[in-house]
PDB file of C-alpha atoms in Angstrom:
ATOM      1  CA  MET A   1     349.740-118.432  10.777  1.00  0.00           C
ATOM      2  CA  THR A   2     351.601-118.639   7.493  1.00  0.00           C
ATOM      3  CA  LEU A   3     355.127-117.580   6.700  1.00  0.00           C
ATOM      4  CA  ASP A   4     355.724-116.733   3.042  1.00  0.00           C
ATOM      5  CA  VAL A   5     359.211-116.135   1.666  1.00  0.00           C
ATOM      6  CA  ARG A   6     359.929-114.681  -1.766  1.00  0.00           C
ATOM      7  CA  ILE A   7     363.432-114.242  -3.204  1.00  0.00           C
ATOM      8  CA  GLY A   8     364.266-112.040  -6.163  1.00  0.00           C
ATOM      9  CA  LYS A   9     364.855-108.394  -7.033  1.00  0.00           C
ATOM     10  CA  LYS A  10     364.006-105.542  -4.696  1.00  0.00           C
ATOM     11  CA  THR A  11     361.387-103.370  -6.402  1.00  0.00           C
ATOM     12  CA  GLY A  12     360.418-101.138  -3.475  1.00  0.00           C
ATOM     13  CA  ASP A  13     360.729-100.765   0.278  1.00  0.00           C
ATOM     14  CA  SER A  14     358.468-103.756   0.828  1.00  0.00           C
ATOM     15  CA  SER A  15     358.274-105.585  -2.486  1.00  0.00           C
ATOM     16  CA  VAL A  16     360.284-108.207  -4.349  1.00  0.00           C
ATOM     17  CA  GLU A  17     359.907-109.378  -7.924  1.00  0.00           C
ATOM     18  CA  GLN A  18     360.360-113.129  -7.802  1.00  0.00           C
ATOM     19  CA  CYS A  19     363.247-114.732  -9.701  1.00  0.00           C
ATOM     20  CA  PRO A  20     362.235-116.405 -12.973  1.00  0.00           C
ATOM     21  CA  ASP A  21     361.207-120.026 -12.471  1.00  0.00           C
ATOM     22  CA  ALA A  22     363.913-122.656 -12.774  1.00  0.00           C
ATOM     23  CA  LYS A  23     363.746-125.145 -15.633  1.00  0.00           C
ATOM     24  CA  LYS A  24     364.105-128.046 -13.180  1.00  0.00           C
ATOM     25  CA  ASN A  25     362.916-128.790  -9.664  1.00  0.00           C
ATOM     26  CA  ILE A  26     365.124-127.021  -7.129  1.00  0.00           C
ATOM     27  CA  CYS A  27     363.527-128.794  -4.217  1.00  0.00           C
ATOM     28  CA  ASP A  28     361.602-131.995  -3.684  1.00  0.00           C
ATOM     29  CA  PRO A  29     357.994-131.682  -4.930  1.00  0.00           C
ATOM     30  CA  THR A  30     356.846-133.813  -1.995  1.00  0.00           C
ATOM     31  CA  HIS A  31     357.928-131.009   0.351  1.00  0.00           C
ATOM     32  CA  THR A  32     356.650-127.971  -1.553  1.00  0.00           C
ATOM     33  CA  ASN A  33     353.984-127.022  -4.061  1.00  0.00           C
ATOM     34  CA  TRP A  34     356.477-124.732  -5.814  1.00  0.00           C
ATOM     35  CA  PRO A  35     359.583-126.840  -6.606  1.00  0.00           C
ATOM     36  CA  THR A  36     360.765-124.527  -9.415  1.00  0.00           C
ATOM     37  CA  GLU A  37     359.952-121.177  -7.782  1.00  0.00           C
ATOM     38  CA  SER A  38     361.799-118.737  -5.553  1.00  0.00           C
ATOM     39  CA  TYR A  39     358.664-118.602  -3.406  1.00  0.00           C
ATOM     40  CA  ARG A  40     357.951-120.861  -0.468  1.00  0.00           C
ATOM     41  CA  SER A  41     355.149-120.855   2.056  1.00  0.00           C
ATOM     42  CA  GLY A  42     354.557-122.703   5.290  1.00  0.00           C
ATOM     43  CA  ASN A  43     351.130-122.755   6.890  1.00  0.00           C
ATOM     44  CA  ASN A  44     352.241-123.870  10.310  1.00  0.00           C
ATOM     45  CA  PHE A  45     355.077-123.130  12.674  1.00  0.00           C
ATOM     46  CA  SER A  46     357.462-125.630  11.065  1.00  0.00           C
ATOM     47  CA  PHE A  47     358.643-123.056   8.509  1.00  0.00           C
ATOM     48  CA  TRP A  48     359.378-120.581  11.317  1.00  0.00           C
ATOM     49  CA  LYS A  49     361.188-123.346  13.179  1.00  0.00           C
ATOM     50  CA  PHE A  50     363.346-123.970  10.107  1.00  0.00           C
ATOM     51  CA  PHE A  51     364.628-120.407  10.354  1.00  0.00           C
ATOM     52  CA  THR A  52     365.043-120.453  14.147  1.00  0.00           C
ATOM     53  CA  LYS A  53     366.140-123.946  15.279  1.00  0.00           C
ATOM     54  CA  ASN A  54     369.651-123.858  13.840  1.00  0.00           C
ATOM     55  CA  LYS A  55     371.688-121.215  15.715  1.00  0.00           C
ATOM     56  CA  ASP A  56     373.559-119.995  12.625  1.00  0.00           C
ATOM     57  CA  LEU A  57     370.452-119.642  10.458  1.00  0.00           C
ATOM     58  CA  LYS A  58     368.576-118.080  13.374  1.00  0.00           C
ATOM     59  CA  ALA A  59     371.246-115.369  13.685  1.00  0.00           C
ATOM     60  CA  ILE A  60     370.913-114.584   9.961  1.00  0.00           C
ATOM     61  CA  TYR A  61     367.105-114.644  10.122  1.00  0.00           C
ATOM     62  CA  LEU A  62     366.980-112.304  13.125  1.00  0.00           C
ATOM     63  CA  GLU A  63     369.321-109.849  11.407  1.00  0.00           C
ATOM     64  CA  MET A  64     367.199-109.933   8.244  1.00  0.00           C
ATOM     65  CA  ARG A  65     363.899-109.272  10.008  1.00  0.00           C
ATOM     66  CA  LYS A  66     362.505-106.400  12.064  1.00  0.00           C
ATOM     67  CA  HIS A  67     359.468-108.489  13.096  1.00  0.00           C
ATOM     68  CA  PRO A  68     360.749-112.103  13.223  1.00  0.00           C
ATOM     69  CA  ASP A  69     357.825-113.589  15.157  1.00  0.00           C
ATOM     70  CA  THR A  70     355.118-112.235  12.849  1.00  0.00           C
ATOM     71  CA  ASN A  71     354.047-112.456   9.258  1.00  0.00           C
ATOM     72  CA  ASP A  72     354.528-108.691   8.845  1.00  0.00           C
ATOM     73  CA  LEU A  73     356.392-107.662   5.710  1.00  0.00           C
ATOM     74  CA  ASP A  74     360.156-107.627   6.203  1.00  0.00           C
ATOM     75  CA  LEU A  75     362.572-107.133   3.326  1.00  0.00           C
ATOM     76  CA  ALA A  76     366.330-107.676   3.450  1.00  0.00           C
ATOM     77  CA  LEU A  77     369.057-107.481   0.851  1.00  0.00           C
ATOM     78  CA  ILE A  78     370.720-110.877   0.409  1.00  0.00           C
ATOM     79  CA  LYS A  79     374.272-110.021  -0.641  1.00  0.00           C
ATOM     80  CA  PRO A  80     375.453-109.060   2.888  1.00  0.00           C
ATOM     81  CA  PHE A  81     374.266-112.479   4.147  1.00  0.00           C
ATOM     82  CA  LEU A  82     375.231-114.695   1.213  1.00  0.00           C
ATOM     83  CA  LYS A  83     378.551-116.035   2.551  1.00  0.00           C
ATOM     84  CA  ARG A  84     376.885-116.983   5.835  1.00  0.00           C
ATOM     85  CA  ILE A  85     373.967-118.634   4.040  1.00  0.00           C
ATOM     86  CA  ASN A  86     376.370-120.650   1.889  1.00  0.00           C
ATOM     87  CA  LYS A  87     378.296-121.817   4.985  1.00  0.00           C
ATOM     88  CA  LEU A  88     375.179-123.474   6.453  1.00  0.00           C
ATOM     89  CA  LYS A  89     375.563-127.254   6.424  1.00  0.00           C
ATOM     90  CA  GLU A  90     372.828-129.655   5.414  1.00  0.00           C
ATOM     91  CA  THR A  91     374.018-132.054   8.111  1.00  0.00           C
ATOM     92  CA  ASP A  92     372.992-129.503  10.767  1.00  0.00           C
ATOM     93  CA  PHE A  93     369.335-129.929   9.791  1.00  0.00           C
ATOM     94  CA  VAL A  94     367.759-133.084  11.125  1.00  0.00           C
ATOM     95  CA  ASN A  95     364.786-133.782   8.876  1.00  0.00           C
ATOM     96  CA  GLU A  96     364.489-134.076   5.100  1.00  0.00           C
ATOM     97  CA  ILE A  97     362.022-131.194   4.808  1.00  0.00           C
ATOM     98  CA  ASN A  98     364.439-128.767   6.463  1.00  0.00           C
ATOM     99  CA  LYS A  99     367.352-130.071   4.392  1.00  0.00           C
ATOM    100  CA  ASP A 100     365.192-129.391   1.345  1.00  0.00           C
ATOM    101  CA  ARG A 101     364.349-125.901   2.639  1.00  0.00           C
ATOM    102  CA  LEU A 102     368.055-125.183   3.099  1.00  0.00           C
ATOM    103  CA  LYS A 103     368.791-126.361  -0.436  1.00  0.00           C
ATOM    104  CA  TRP A 104     366.017-124.026  -1.657  1.00  0.00           C
ATOM    105  CA  LEU A 105     367.311-121.056   0.387  1.00  0.00           C
ATOM    106  CA  LYS A 106     370.891-121.497  -0.808  1.00  0.00           C
ATOM    107  CA  TYR A 107     369.970-121.981  -4.466  1.00  0.00           C
ATOM    108  CA  TRP A 108     367.667-118.969  -4.714  1.00  0.00           C
ATOM    109  CA  SER A 109     369.875-116.703  -2.607  1.00  0.00           C
ATOM    110  CA  ASN A 110     372.771-117.389  -4.951  1.00  0.00           C
ATOM    111  CA  LYS A 111     370.607-117.141  -8.068  1.00  0.00           C
ATOM    112  CA  SER A 112     369.136-113.795  -7.029  1.00  0.00           C
ATOM    113  CA  VAL A 113     372.591-112.317  -6.364  1.00  0.00           C
ATOM    114  CA  GLU A 114     373.772-113.685  -9.725  1.00  0.00           C
ATOM    115  CA  LEU A 115     370.779-112.089 -11.495  1.00  0.00           C
ATOM    116  CA  TYR A 116     370.314-108.864  -9.528  1.00  0.00           C
ATOM    117  CA  GLY A 117     373.553-108.154  -7.659  1.00  0.00           C
ATOM    118  CA  ASP A 118     373.070-105.558  -4.923  1.00  0.00           C
ATOM    119  CA  GLU A 119     369.293-105.506  -5.552  1.00  0.00           C
ATOM    120  CA  ALA A 120     368.865-109.211  -4.684  1.00  0.00           C
ATOM    121  CA  ALA A 121     366.406-109.425  -1.823  1.00  0.00           C
ATOM    122  CA  ILE A 122     364.329-111.702   0.342  1.00  0.00           C
ATOM    123  CA  LEU A 123     360.818-110.776   1.465  1.00  0.00           C
ATOM    124  CA  PHE A 124     359.215-112.367   4.503  1.00  0.00           C
ATOM    125  CA  SER A 125     355.462-111.996   4.902  1.00  0.00           C
TER     126      SER A 125
END
């Protein structure tokens, strides 16, 4: 099972227009095929574990999703969660891949709110 996450502007009840690509790598290219994009995909359970291992991120993730254990479409607005996302500490994530994922999540969450304000959204699929 794959978990895909796209961050950008809400364009419908279940769609998000991805943020424009960054001019530099936001995350380590050894950990993702999309280091400049607000899209990330994980083809095993490690991406789900990223969102559910840390208690603070898990609480945010569960509030954002109606179907957290599936790859059903779930869309959430980011602005209500942004302060909590920004409070997450890199030191609370044990491996480099998850630290990189956190860096990606924080960067694109902030960028989408900067670009789209109340329409900034995250789509899980």
